[in-house]
Short mmCIF file of C-alpha atoms in Angstrom, two decimals:
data_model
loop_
_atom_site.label_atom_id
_atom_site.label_comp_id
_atom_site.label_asym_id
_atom_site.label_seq_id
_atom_site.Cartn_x
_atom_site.Cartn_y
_atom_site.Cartn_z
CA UNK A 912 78.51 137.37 90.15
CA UNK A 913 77.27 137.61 86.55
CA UNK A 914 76.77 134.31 84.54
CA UNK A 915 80.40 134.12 82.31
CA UNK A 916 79.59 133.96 78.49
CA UNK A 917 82.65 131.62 78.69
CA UNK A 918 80.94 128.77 77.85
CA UNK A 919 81.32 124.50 76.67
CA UNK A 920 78.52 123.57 74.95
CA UNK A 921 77.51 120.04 74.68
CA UNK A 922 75.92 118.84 71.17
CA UNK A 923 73.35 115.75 70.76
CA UNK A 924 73.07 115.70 67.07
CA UNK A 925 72.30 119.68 66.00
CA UNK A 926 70.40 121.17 69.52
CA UNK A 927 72.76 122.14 72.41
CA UNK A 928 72.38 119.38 75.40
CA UNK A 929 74.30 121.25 78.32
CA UNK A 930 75.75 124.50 78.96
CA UNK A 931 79.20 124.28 81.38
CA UNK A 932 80.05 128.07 82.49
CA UNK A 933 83.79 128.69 82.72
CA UNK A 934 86.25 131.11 85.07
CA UNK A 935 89.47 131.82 84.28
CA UNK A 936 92.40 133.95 84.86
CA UNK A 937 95.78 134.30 84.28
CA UNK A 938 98.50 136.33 86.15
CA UNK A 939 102.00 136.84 86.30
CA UNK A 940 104.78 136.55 88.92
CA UNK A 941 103.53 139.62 90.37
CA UNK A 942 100.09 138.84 90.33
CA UNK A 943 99.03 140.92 87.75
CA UNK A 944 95.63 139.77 86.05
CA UNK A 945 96.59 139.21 82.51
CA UNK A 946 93.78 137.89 81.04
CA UNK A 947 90.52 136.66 83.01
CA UNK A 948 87.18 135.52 81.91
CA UNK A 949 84.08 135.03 83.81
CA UNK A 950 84.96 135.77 87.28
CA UNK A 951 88.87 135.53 87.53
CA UNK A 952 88.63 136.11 91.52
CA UNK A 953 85.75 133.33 91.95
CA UNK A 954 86.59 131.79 95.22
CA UNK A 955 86.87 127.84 95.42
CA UNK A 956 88.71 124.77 96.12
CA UNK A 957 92.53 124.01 94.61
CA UNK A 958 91.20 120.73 95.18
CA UNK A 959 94.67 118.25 93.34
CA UNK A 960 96.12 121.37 91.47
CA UNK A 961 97.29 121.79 94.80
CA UNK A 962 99.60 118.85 95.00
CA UNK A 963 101.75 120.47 92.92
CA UNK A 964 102.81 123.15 95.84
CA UNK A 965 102.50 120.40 98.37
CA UNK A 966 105.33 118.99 97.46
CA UNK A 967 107.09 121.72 98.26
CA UNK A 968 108.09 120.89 102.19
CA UNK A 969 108.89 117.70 100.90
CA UNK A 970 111.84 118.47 99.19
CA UNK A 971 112.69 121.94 101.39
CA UNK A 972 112.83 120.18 104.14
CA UNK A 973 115.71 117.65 103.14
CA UNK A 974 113.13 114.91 103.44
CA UNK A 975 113.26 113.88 99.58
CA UNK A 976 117.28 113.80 99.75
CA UNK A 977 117.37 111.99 103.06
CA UNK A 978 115.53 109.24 101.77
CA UNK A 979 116.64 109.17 98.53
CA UNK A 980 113.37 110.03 96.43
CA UNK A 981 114.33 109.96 92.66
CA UNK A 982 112.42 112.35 89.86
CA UNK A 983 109.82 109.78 89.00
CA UNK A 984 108.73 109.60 92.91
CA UNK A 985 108.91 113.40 93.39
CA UNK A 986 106.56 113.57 90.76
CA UNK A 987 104.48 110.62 91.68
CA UNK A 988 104.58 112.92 94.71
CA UNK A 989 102.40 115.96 92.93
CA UNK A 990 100.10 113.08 90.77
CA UNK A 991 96.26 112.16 91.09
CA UNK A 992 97.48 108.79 88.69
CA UNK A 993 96.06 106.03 87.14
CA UNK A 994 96.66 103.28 90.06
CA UNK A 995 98.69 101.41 86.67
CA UNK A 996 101.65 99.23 87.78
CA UNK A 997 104.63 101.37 87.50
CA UNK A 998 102.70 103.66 90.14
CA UNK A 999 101.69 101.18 92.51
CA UNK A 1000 105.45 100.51 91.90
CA UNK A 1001 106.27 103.77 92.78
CA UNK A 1002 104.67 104.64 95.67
CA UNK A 1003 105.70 101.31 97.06
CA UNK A 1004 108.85 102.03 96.85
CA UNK A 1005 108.55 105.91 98.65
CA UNK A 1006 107.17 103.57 101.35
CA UNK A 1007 110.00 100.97 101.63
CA UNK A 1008 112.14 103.80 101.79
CA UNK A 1009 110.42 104.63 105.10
CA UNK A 1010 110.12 101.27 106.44
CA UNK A 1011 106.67 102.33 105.81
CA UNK A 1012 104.13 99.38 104.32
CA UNK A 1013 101.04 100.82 102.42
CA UNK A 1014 98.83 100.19 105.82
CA UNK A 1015 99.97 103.57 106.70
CA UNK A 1016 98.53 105.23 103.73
CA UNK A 1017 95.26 106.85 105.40
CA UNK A 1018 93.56 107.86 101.95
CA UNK A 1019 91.66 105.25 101.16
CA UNK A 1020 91.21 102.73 98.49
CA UNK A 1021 89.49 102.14 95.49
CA UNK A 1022 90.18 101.17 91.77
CA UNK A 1023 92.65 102.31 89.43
CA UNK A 1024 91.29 105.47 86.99
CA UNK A 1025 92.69 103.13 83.93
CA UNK A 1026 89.95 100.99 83.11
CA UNK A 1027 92.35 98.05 81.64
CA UNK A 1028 94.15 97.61 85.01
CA UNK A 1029 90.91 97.99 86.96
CA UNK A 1030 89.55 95.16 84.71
CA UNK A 1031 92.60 92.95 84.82
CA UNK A 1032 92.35 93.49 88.51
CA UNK A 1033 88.63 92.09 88.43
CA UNK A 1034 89.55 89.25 86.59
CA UNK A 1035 92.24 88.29 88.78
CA UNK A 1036 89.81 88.71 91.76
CA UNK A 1037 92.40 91.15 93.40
CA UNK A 1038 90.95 94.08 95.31
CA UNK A 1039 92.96 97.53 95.31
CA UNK A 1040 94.47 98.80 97.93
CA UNK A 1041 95.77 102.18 99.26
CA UNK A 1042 98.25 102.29 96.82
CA UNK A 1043 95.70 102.49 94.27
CA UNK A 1044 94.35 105.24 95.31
CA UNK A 1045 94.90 108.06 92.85
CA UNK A 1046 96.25 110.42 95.92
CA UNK A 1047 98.75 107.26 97.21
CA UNK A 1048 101.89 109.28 95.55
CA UNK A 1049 100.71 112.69 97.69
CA UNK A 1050 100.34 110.30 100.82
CA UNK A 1051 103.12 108.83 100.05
CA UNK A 1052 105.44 112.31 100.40
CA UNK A 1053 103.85 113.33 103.43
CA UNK A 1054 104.72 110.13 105.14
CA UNK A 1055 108.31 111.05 104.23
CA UNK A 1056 108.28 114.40 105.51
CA UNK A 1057 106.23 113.34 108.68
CA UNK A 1058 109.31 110.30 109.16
CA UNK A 1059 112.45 113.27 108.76
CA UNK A 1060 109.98 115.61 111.22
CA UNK A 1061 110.31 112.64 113.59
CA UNK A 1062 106.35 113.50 113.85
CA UNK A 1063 103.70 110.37 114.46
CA UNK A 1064 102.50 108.89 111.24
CA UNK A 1065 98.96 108.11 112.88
CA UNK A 1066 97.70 111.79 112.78
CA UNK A 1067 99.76 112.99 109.40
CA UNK A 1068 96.57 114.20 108.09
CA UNK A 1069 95.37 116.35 110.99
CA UNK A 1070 95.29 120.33 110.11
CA UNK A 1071 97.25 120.51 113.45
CA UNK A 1072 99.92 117.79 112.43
CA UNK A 1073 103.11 119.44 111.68
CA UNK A 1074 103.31 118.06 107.97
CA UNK A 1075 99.96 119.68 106.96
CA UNK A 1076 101.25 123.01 109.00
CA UNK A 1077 104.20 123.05 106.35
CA UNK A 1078 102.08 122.83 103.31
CA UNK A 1079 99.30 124.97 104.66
CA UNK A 1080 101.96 127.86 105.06
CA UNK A 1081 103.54 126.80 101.33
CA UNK A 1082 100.31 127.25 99.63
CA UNK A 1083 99.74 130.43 101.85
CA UNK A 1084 103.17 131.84 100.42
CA UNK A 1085 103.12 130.97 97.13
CA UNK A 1086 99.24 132.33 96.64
CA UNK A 1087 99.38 135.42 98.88
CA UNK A 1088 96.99 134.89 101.23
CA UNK A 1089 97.51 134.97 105.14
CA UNK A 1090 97.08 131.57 107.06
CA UNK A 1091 93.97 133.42 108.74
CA UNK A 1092 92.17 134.39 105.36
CA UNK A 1093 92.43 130.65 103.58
CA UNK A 1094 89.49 128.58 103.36
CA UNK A 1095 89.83 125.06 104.61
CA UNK A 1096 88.27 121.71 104.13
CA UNK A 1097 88.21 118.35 103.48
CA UNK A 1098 89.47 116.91 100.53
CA UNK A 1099 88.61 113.08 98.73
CA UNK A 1100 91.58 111.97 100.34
CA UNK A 1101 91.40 112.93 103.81
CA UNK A 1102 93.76 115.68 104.17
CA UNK A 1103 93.09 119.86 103.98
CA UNK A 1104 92.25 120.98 100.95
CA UNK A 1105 92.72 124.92 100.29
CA UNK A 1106 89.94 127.12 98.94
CA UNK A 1107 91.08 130.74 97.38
CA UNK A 1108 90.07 133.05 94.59
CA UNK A 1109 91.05 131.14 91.44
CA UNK A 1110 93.75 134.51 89.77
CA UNK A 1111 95.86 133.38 93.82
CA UNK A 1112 96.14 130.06 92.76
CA UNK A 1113 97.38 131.05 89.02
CA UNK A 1114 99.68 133.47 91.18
CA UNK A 1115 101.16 130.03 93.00
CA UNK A 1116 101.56 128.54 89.74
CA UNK A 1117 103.20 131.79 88.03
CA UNK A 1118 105.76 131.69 90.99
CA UNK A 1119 106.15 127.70 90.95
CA UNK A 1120 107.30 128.02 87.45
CA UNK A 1121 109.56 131.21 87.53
CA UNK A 1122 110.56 131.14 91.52
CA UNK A 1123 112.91 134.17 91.27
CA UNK A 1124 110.95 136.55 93.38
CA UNK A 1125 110.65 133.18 95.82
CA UNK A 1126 113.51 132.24 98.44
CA UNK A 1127 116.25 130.54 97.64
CA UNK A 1128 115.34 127.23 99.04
CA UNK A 1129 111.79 127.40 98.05
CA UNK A 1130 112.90 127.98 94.34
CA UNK A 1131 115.08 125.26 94.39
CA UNK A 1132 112.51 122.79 95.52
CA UNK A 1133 110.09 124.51 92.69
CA UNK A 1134 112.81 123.85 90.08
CA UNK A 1135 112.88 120.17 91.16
CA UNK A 1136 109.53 119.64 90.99
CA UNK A 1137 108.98 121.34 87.24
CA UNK A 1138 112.18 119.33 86.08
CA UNK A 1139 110.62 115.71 87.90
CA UNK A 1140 107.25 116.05 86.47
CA UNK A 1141 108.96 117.07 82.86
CA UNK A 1142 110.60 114.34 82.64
CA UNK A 1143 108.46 111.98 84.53
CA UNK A 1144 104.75 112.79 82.84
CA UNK A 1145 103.28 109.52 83.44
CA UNK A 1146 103.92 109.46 86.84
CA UNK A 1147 101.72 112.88 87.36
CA UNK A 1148 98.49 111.09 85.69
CA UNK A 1149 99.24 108.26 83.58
CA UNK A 1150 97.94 106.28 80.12
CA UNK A 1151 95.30 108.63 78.03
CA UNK A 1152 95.81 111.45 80.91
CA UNK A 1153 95.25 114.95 79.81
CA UNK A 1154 97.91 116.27 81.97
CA UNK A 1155 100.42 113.70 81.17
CA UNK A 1156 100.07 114.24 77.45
CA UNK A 1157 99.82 118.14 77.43
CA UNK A 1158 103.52 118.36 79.19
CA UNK A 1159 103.91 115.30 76.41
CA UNK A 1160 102.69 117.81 73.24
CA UNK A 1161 104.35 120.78 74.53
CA UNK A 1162 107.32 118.74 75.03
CA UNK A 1163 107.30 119.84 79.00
CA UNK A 1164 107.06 123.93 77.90
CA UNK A 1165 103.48 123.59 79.76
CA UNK A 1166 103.10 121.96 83.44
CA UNK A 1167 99.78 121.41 84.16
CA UNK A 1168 97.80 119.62 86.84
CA UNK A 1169 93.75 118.55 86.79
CA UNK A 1170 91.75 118.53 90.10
CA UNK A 1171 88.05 117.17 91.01
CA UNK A 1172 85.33 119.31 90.24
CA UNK A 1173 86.49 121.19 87.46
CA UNK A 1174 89.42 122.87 88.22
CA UNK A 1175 93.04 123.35 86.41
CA UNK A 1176 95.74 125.07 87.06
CA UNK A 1177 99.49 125.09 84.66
CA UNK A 1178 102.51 127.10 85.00
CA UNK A 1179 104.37 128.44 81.38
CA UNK A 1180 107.37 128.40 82.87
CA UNK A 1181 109.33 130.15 80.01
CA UNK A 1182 106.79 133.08 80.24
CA UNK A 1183 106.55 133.61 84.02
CA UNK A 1184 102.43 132.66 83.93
CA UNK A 1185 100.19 130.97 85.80
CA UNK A 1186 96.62 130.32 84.99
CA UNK A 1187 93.92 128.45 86.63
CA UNK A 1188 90.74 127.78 84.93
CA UNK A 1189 87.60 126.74 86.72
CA UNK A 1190 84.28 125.08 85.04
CA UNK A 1191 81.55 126.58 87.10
CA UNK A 1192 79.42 123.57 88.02
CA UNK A 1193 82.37 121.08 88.17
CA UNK A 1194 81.78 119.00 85.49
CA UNK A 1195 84.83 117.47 84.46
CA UNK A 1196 83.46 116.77 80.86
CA UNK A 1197 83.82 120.61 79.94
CA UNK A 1198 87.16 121.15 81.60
CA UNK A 1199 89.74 119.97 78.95
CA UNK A 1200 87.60 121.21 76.41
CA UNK A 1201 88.01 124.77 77.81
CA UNK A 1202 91.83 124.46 78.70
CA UNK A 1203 93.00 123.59 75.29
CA UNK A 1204 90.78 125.99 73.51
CA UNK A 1205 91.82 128.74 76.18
CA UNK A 1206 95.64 127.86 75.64
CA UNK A 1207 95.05 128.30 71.93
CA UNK A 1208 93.24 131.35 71.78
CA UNK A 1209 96.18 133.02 74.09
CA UNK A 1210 98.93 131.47 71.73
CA UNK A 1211 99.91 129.51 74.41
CA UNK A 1212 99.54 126.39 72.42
CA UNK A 1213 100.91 125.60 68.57
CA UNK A 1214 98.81 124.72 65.74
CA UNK A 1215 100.56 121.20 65.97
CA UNK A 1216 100.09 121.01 69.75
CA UNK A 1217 96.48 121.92 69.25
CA UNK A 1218 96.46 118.91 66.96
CA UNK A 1219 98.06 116.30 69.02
CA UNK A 1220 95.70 117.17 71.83
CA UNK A 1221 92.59 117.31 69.48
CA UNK A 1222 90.88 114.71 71.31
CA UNK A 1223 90.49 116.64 74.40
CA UNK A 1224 89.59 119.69 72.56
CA UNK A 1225 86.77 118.44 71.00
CA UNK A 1226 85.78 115.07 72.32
CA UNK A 1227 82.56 113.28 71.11
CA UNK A 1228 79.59 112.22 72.75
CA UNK A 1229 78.88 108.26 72.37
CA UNK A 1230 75.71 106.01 73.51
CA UNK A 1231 75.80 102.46 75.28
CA UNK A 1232 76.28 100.82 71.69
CA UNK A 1233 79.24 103.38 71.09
CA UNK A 1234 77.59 105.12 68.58
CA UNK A 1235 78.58 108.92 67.90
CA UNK A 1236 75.71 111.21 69.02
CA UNK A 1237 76.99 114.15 69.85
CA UNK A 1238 80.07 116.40 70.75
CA UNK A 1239 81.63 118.64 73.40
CA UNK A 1240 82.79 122.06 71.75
CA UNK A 1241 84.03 125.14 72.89
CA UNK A 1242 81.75 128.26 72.69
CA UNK A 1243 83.71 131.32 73.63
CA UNK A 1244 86.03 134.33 72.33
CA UNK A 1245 88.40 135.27 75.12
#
């Protein structure tokens, strides 16, 4: 692979810090490579994009009607959140439904991503839980489709469990890759995680957005899941999010969904695309910086939407004492 001229620079004052190398490609329903940078078949992790298609089973299996899961927990469903209140609130209440408690959640604790309820937390001397986690919402909807499989809830994350056989076989469908040929590991949370060249996961994205080549119950359960996280934003990241306030700026026309180590993947619903962009040594710094100026130069993003997300685009580097020192800025013609 040659090294990508698709590049985030980072600034300190006027002499360039840090170089972040970028992938990225874009398909359509079809799979067609529509526009690619770097190397738009580099193979990785899906890492949380993933969630996204995850959610799938959940709601193709009946398991989101039969316990009555509402928009806001479908999309709490597909999140990597903030831990704030109203999705603690949320995912508490998937469980209830259940007659699940959050001792069942096998992903692990640790403190909320927004700082202010992570502080208020410390003050209070309360110590997260499981429902803090950011993946609690993901856990959350496989412990509903493990209870309508009638499956045990003690092994749910197991590659051999059935619910992670149902998602392993959604991803595999929506990406176009045989069950043989994906990569598996381990992801943050505990459960599979699916590693594929990055222009199959744009593919699952293309088809999430405009299911029409997809079957009939499959596209239904992708319509719910664009329409939940539309209207629900906050619940797929929360406060400050970049993927909460990109569906917010583009008034839900872009769904996008951030995952660890540099990774992003969005559906354009309205224009049957998917595109997944991948920063090379997975430093999350460079991602957003790449997304929105990638979205721009394709005309995938207004002037005004530009705007409203400028803070992303071109964030600034700060010391200890908060002093500006530097910036993170796109370096690239695509």
């Amino acid at each position: 692979m040659k090294p990508s001229n698709t590049i985030v620079r980072v600034y300190r004052g006027n002499i360039t810090e840090s170089i972040h190398r970028v992938h990225l490609a874009v398909v359509n329903t079809k799979g067609s490579l529509l526009h690619g940078a770097g190397d738009p078949q580099l193979l990785t992790f899906a890492r949380s994009t993933a969630k996204l298609i995850q959610a799938l089973p959940v709601i193709e299996s009946g398991a989101a009607d039969h316990f009555g899961l509402g928009e806001a927990e479908i999309a709490l469903c597909c999140a990597s959140h903030n831990g704030e209140a109203e999705h603690v609130s949320a995912a508490q209440g998937i469980l209830g439904k259940l007659g699940f408690h959050h001792e069942h959640l096998q992903c692990g604790a640790h403190e909320p991503y927004h700082a202010p309820t992570a502080q208020a937390m410390r003050e209070r001397g309360e110590a997260p839980t499981t429902l803090h986690n950011n993946c609690s919402g993901k856990h959350s909807g496989m412990l509903a489709l493990c209870a309508h499989l009638g499956a045990s809830p003690d092994t749910y994350m197991s590659l051999q469990h059935p619910v992670q056989q149902l998602m392993l076989e959604a991803v595999c469908a929506m990406s176009d890759i045989p069950k043989s040929q994906m990569e598996l590991g381990i992801d943050g949370c505990g459960v599979p995680v699916f590693g594929m060249p990055i222009h199959h996961l744009a593919l699952a994205f293309a088809r999430l957005g405009s299911p029409e080549a997809v079957p009939e119950v499959r596209a239904n359960a992708c319509q719910r899941i664009v329409a939940a996280v539309r209207k629900y934003p906050q619940f797929l990241a929360g406060s400050d999010r970049f993927d909460t306030q990109l569906i917010e700026a583009t008034q839900g026309r872009i769904i996008g969904k951030m995952g660890a180590e540099g990774i992003f993947a969005l559906t354009v619903p309205d224009k049957g695309l998917g595109f997944v962009l991948k920063i090379e040594d997975g430093n999350q710094r460079a991602l957003y910086p790449a997304v929105v100026e990638a979205l721009k130069q394709l005309d995938l993003l207004s002037a005004s939407e530009v705007s409203k997300l400028a803070a992303f685009h071109t964030p600034t580097v700060h010391n200890w004492q908060g002093t500006e020192v530097g910036i993170i800025r796109p370096d690239f013609q695509l």
